[in-house]
Coordinates of C-alpha atoms and ligand atoms in Angstrom, one line a residue:
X1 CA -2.8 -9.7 -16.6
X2 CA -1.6 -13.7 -17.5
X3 CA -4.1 -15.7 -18.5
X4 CA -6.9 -16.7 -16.6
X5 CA -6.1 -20.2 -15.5
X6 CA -7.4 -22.7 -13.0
X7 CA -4.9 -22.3 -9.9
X8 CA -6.0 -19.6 -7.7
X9 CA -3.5 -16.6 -6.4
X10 CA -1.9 -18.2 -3.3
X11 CA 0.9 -15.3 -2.1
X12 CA -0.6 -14.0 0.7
X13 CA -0.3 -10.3 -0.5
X14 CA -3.6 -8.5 -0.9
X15 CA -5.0 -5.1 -1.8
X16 CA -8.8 -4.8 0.5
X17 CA -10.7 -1.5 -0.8
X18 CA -13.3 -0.5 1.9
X19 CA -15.9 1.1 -0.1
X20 CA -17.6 2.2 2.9
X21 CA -14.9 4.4 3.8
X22 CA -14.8 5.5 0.4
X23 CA -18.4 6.7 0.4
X24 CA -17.5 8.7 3.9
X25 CA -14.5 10.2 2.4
X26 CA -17.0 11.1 0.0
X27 CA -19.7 12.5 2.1
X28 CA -16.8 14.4 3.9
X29 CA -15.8 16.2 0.4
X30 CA -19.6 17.2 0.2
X31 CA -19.7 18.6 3.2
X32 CA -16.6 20.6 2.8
X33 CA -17.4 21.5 -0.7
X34 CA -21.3 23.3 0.5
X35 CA -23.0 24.5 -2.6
X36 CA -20.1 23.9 -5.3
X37 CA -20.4 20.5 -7.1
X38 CA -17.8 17.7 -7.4
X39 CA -16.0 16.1 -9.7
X40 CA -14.6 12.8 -8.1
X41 CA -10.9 12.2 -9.4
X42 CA -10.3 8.9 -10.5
X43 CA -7.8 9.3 -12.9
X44 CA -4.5 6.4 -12.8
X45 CA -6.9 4.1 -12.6
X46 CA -8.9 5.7 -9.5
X47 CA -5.2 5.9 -7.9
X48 CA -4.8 2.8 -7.8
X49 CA -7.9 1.9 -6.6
X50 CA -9.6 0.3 -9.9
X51 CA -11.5 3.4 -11.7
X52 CA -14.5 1.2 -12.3
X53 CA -14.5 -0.1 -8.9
X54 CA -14.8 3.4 -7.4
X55 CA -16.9 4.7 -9.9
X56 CA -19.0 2.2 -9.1
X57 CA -18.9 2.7 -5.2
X58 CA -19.7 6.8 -5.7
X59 CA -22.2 5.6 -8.7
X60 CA -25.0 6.8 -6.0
X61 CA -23.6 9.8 -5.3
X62 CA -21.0 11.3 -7.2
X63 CA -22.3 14.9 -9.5
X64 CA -19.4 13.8 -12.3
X65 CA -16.1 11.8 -12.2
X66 CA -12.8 13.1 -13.6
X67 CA -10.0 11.3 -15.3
X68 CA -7.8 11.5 -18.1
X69 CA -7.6 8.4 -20.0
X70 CA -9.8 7.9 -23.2
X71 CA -9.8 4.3 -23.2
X72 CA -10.6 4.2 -19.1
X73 CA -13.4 6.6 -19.7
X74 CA -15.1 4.7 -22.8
X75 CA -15.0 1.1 -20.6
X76 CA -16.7 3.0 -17.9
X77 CA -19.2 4.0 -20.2
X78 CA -19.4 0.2 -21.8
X79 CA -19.9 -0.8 -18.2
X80 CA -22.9 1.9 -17.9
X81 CA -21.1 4.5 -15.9
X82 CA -23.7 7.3 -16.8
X83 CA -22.3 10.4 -14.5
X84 CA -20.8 13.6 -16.4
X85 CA -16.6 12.5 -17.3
X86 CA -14.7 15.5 -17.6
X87 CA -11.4 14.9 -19.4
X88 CA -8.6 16.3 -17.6
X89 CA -6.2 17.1 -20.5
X90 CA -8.5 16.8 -23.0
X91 CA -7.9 15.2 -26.2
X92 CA -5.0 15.1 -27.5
X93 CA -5.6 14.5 -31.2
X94 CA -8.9 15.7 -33.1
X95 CA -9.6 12.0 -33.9
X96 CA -10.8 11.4 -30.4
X97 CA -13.6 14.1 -30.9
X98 CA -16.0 11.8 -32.5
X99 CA -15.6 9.7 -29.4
X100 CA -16.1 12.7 -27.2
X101 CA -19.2 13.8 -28.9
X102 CA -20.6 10.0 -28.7
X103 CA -19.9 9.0 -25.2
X104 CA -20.7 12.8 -23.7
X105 CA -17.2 13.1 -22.4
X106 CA -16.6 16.8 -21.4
X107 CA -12.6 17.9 -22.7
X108 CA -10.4 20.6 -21.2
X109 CA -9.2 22.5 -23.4
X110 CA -5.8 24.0 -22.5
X111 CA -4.0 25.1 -25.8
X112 CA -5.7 27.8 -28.1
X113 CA -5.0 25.3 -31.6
X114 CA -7.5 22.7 -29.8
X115 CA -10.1 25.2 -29.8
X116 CA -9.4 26.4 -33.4
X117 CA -10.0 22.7 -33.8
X118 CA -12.7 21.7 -31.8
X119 CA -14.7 24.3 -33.6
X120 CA -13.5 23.3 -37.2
X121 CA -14.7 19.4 -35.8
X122 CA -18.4 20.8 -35.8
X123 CA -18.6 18.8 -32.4
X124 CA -20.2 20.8 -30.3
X125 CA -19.5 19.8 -26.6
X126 CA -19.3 21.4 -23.2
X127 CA -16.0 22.3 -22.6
X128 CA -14.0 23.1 -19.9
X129 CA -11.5 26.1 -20.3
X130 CA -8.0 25.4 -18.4
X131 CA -6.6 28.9 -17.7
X132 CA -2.6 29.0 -16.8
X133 CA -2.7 31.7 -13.6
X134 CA 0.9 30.3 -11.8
X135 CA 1.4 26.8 -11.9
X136 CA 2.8 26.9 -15.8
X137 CA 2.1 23.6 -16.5
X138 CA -1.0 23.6 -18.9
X139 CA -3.3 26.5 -19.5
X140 CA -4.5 29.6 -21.6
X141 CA -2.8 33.0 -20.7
X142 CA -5.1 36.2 -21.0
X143 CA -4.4 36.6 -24.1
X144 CA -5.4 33.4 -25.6
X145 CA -8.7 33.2 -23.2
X146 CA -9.8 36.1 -25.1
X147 CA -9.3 34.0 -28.1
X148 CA -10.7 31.3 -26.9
X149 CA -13.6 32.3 -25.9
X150 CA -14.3 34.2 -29.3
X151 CA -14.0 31.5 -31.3
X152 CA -15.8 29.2 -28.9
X153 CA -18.9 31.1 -28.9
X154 CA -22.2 29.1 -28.4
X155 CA -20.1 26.2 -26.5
X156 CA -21.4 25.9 -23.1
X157 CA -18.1 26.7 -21.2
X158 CA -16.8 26.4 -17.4
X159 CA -13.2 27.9 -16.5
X160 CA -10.8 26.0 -14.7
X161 CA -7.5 26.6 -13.1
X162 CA -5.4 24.1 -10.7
X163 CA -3.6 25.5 -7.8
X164 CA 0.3 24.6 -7.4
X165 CA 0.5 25.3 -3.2
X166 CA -3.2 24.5 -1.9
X167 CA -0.6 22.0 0.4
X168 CA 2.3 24.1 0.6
X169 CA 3.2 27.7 2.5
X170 CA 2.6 29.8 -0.7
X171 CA -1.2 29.1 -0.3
X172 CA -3.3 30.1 -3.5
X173 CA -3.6 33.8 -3.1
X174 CA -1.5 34.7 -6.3
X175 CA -3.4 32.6 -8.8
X176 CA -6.6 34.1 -7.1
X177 CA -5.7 36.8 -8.2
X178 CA -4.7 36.2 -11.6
X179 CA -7.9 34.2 -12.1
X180 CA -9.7 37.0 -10.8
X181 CA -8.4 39.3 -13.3
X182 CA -9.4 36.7 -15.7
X183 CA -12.6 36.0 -14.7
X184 CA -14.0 39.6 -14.4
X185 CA -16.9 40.9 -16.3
X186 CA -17.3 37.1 -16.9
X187 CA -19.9 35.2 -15.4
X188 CA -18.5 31.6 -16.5
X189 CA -18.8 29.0 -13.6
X190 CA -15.5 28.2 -12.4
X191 CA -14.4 25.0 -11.2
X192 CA -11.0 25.3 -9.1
X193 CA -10.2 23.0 -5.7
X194 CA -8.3 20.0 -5.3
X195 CA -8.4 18.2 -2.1
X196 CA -6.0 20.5 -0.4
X197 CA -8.0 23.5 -1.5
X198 CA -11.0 21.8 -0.6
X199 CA -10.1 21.8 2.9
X200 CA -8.1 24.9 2.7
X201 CA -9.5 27.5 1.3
X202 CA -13.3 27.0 1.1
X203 CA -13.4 30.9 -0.1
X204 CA -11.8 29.3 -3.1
X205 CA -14.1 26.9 -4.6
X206 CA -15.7 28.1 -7.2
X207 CA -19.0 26.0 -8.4
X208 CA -16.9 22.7 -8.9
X209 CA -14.5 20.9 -7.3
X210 CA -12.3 18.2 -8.2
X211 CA -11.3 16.3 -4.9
X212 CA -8.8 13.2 -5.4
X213 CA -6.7 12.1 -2.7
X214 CA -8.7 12.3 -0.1
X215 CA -11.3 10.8 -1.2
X216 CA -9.1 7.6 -1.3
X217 CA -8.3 8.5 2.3
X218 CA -5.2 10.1 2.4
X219 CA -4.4 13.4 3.7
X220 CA -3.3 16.2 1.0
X221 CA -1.1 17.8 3.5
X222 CA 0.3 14.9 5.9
X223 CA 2.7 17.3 7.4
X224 CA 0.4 19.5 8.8
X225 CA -2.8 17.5 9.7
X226 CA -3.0 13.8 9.1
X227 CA -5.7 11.8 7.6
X228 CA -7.4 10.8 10.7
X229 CA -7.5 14.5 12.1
X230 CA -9.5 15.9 9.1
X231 CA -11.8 12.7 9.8
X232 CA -11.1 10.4 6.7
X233 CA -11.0 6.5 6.2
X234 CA -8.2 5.1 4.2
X235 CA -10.0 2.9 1.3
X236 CA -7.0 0.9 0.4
X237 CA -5.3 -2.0 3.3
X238 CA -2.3 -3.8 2.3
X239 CA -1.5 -7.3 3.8
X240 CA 0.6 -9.9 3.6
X241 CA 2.0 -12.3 5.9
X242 CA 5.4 -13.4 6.7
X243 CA 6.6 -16.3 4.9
X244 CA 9.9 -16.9 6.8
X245 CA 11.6 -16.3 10.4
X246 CA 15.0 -16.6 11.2
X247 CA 17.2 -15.5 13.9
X248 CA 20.6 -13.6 13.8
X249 CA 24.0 -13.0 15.5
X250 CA 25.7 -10.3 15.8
X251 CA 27.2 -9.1 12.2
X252 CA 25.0 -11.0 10.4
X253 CA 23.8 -8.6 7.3
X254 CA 20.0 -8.8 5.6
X255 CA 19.3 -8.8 2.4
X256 CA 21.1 -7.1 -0.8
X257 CA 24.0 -4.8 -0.4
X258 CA 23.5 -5.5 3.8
X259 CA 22.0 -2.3 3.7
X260 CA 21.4 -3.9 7.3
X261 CA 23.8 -5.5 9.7
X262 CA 22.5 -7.1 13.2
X263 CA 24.0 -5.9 16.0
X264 CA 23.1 -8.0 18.7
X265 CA 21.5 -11.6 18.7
X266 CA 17.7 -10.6 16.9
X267 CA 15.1 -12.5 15.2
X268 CA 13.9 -11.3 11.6
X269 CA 10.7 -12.2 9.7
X270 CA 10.4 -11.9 6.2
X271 CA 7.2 -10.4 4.1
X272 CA 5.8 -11.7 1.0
X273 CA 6.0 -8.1 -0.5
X274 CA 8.1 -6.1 -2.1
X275 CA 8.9 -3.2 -4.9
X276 CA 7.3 -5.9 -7.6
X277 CA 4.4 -5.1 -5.4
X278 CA 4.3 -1.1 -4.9
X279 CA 6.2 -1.3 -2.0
X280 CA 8.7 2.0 -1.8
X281 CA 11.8 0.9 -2.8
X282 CA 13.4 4.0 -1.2
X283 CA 11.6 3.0 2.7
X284 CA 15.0 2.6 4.2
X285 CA 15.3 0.5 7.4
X286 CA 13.0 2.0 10.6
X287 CA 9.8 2.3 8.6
X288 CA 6.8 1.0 10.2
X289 CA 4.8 -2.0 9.7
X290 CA 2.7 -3.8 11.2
X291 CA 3.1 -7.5 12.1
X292 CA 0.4 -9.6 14.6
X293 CA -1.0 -6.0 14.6
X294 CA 2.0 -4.5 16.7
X295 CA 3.9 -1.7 15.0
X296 CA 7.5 -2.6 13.9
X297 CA 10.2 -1.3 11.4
X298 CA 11.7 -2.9 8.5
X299 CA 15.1 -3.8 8.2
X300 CA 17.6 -3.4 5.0
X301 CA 17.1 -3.1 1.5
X302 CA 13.2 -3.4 0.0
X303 CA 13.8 -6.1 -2.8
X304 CA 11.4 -7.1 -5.8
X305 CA 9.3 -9.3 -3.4
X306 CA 10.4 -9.3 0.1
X307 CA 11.0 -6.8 2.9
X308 CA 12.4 -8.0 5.9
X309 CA 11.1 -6.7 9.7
X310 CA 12.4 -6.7 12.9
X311 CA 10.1 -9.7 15.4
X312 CA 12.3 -8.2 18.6
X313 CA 9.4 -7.4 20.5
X314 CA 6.9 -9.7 18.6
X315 CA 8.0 -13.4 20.1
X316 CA 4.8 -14.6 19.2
X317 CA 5.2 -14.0 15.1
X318 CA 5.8 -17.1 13.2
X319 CA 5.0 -18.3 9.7
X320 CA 1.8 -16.8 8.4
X321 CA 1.5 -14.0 10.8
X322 CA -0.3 -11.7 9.2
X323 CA 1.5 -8.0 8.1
X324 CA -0.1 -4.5 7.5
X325 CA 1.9 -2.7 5.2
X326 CA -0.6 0.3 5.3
X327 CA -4.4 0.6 6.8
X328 CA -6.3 2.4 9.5
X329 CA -3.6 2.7 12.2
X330 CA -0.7 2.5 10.1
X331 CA -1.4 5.3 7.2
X332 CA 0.3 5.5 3.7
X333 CA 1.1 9.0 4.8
X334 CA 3.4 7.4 7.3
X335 CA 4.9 4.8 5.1
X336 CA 4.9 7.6 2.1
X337 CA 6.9 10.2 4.5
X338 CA 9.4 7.5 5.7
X339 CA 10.2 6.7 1.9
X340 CA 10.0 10.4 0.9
X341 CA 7.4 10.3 -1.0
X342 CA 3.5 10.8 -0.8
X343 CA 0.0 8.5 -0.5
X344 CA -0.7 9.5 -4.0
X345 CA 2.7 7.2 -5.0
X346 CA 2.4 4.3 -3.2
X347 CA -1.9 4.0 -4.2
X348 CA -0.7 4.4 -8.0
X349 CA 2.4 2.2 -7.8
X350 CA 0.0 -0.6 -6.5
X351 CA 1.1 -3.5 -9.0
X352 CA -1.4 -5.8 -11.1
X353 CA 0.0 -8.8 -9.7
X354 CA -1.5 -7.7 -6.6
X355 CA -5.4 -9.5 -5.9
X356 CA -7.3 -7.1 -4.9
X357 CA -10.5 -7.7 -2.3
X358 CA -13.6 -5.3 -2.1
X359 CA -15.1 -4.8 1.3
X360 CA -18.1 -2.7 2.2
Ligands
LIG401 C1 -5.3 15.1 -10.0 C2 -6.0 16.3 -10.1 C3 -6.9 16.8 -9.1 C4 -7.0 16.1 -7.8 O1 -6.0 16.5 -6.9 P1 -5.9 15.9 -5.4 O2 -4.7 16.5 -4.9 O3 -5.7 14.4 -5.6 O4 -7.2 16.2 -4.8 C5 -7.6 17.9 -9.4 N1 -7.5 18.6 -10.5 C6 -6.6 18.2 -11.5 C7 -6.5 19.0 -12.7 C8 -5.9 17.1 -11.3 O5 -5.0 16.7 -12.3

């Protein structure tokens, strides 16, 4: 961020975070989750959202939150943040150990050398084992849990594994079974959902979760049920307002490339927001936004730091009407899905030059 100086942020774009709706996204989780505990995700920065900020709103409630950055972690700490912080990829050199140990941070361990080394360190931690049973990202196979858990005697330990297709048609069924095989004549506690689990598969959630997403309001599966159907709140609201309206004749093109050419006499306003803000790049022309609170679509190219929207129906926009760019009745699934991508994108891609407003 520049340097704190004396003229306030004046481009109308804004980031509001409803920490209400956080803490009933939250309360959702629970209720879906039953008896197993819950790690609340906040890794990227709490998706966007400002870790400490939702740390801080699920301070009250939250078992233990999960994230990935060292440096994130420790500042929570500094700022008093005293739930459980479980690691997601651990540590990734043994010179972090030390500020493991101090800070209580709980490390997966997912390679059978960091075990070797954890128990060389003499730090003696909880740690979570990551087991590889189909996703082939990180993980211990059998082999190497055997291993693992023979050198890591004494350690309190909890296995974990993360499921590829909790959203998708392929379900979980296959790691289950792997993990089963794994698990048997073990009685480690397991800790296994995601969000789309969560909802899923509630035969599947071992004794802790690890919701993300959805806690941030977004739906972990938009294509089958959306966000508002399984009952949750989106946290994040992007406005802006327009900061220009101008009409057009036929041919006239908008914006770079004329991605977009008018084809009968129309009026266009333009946002204050753009790629340089999160903004999809890839949204092409049709996808919806809001402006005086009636749905429209965008027209042409997404630049840096404009989009430019259709007013057709909307006679009464003008200079400083205000814009939704996502919110309750105009998800980030549906913006996501018209750029091809998901919620979890656009929350991470929200840019630092954006202020950001907490509510609730
Ligand atoms: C990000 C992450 C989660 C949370 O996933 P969501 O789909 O956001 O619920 C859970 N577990 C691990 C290991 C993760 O990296």
């Amino acid at each position: 961020m520049p340097e704190a100086v004396d003229q306030p942020v004046t481009r109308p774009i804004q980031a509001h975070i409803d920490i209400a709706a956080l803490r009933h996204n939250h309360a959702l989780a629970r209720r879906h989750a039953g008896k197993a505990r819950m790690w609340s995700v906040i890794k990227a920065n709490g998706y966007g959202h400002g870790a400490l900020r939702i740390a801080r709103g699920l301070e009250q409630v939250a078992d233990g939150f999960a994230l990935l950055e060292l440096d994130t972690a420790l500042a929570l700490r500094a700022q008093g943040i005293r739930q459980p912080l479980l690691l997601l990829e651990g540590f990734y050199n043994t010179d972090e150990l030390q500020a493991f140990a101090q800070q209580h941070l709980i490390p997966v361990v997912h390679r059978l050398d960091q075990a070797e080394a954890l128990v060389r360190s003499d730090f003696s931690l909880p740690v979570y084992l990551k087991l590889n049973t189909g996703m082939n990202r990180l993980g211990l196979n059998v082999d190497e849990l055997a291993a693992a858990l023979d050198l890591l005697r004494g350690y309190e330990i909890t296995l974990m594994t993360h499921f590829s297709d909790a959203d998708e048609g392929l379900g979980i069924d296959d790691q289950m079974q792997c993990l089963k095989k794994m698990h048997r004549g073990r009685d480690y506690p397991l800790c296994l959902a995601n969000s789309a689990a969560l909802l899923r598969f509630p035969e599947a959630l071992g004794d802790w979760v690890r919701p993300g997403i959805m806690l941030y309001g977004a739906s972990p599966f938009p294509w089958m049920k959306s966000a508002a159907e399984i009952g949750l709140r989106p946290v994040m609201t992007l406005t802006s307002e327009l900061i220009a309206v101008r009409d057009l004749q036929p041919g006239d093109r908008v914006g770079y490339g004329g991605a977009f050419v008018a084809e009968h006499r129309m009026t266009i306003g333009i946002v204050a927001c753009g790629y340089g803000d999160g903004y999809p790049r890839h949204a092409p022309t049709g996808t919806p936004i809001l402006v005086n609170g009636q749905r429209t679509r965008t027209v042409g190219r997404v630049s840096m730091d404009k989009i430019c929207v259709d007013l057709t129906d909307i006679a009464a926009a003008r200079v400083g009407s205000p814009v939704i760019l996502w919110s309750e009745g105009l998800s980030s699934d549906e913006v996501a899905a018209s750029a091809g991508t998901v919620s979890y994108e656009l929350f991470c891609a929200l840019a630092a030059r954006v202020p950001v407003v907490e509510q609730g």
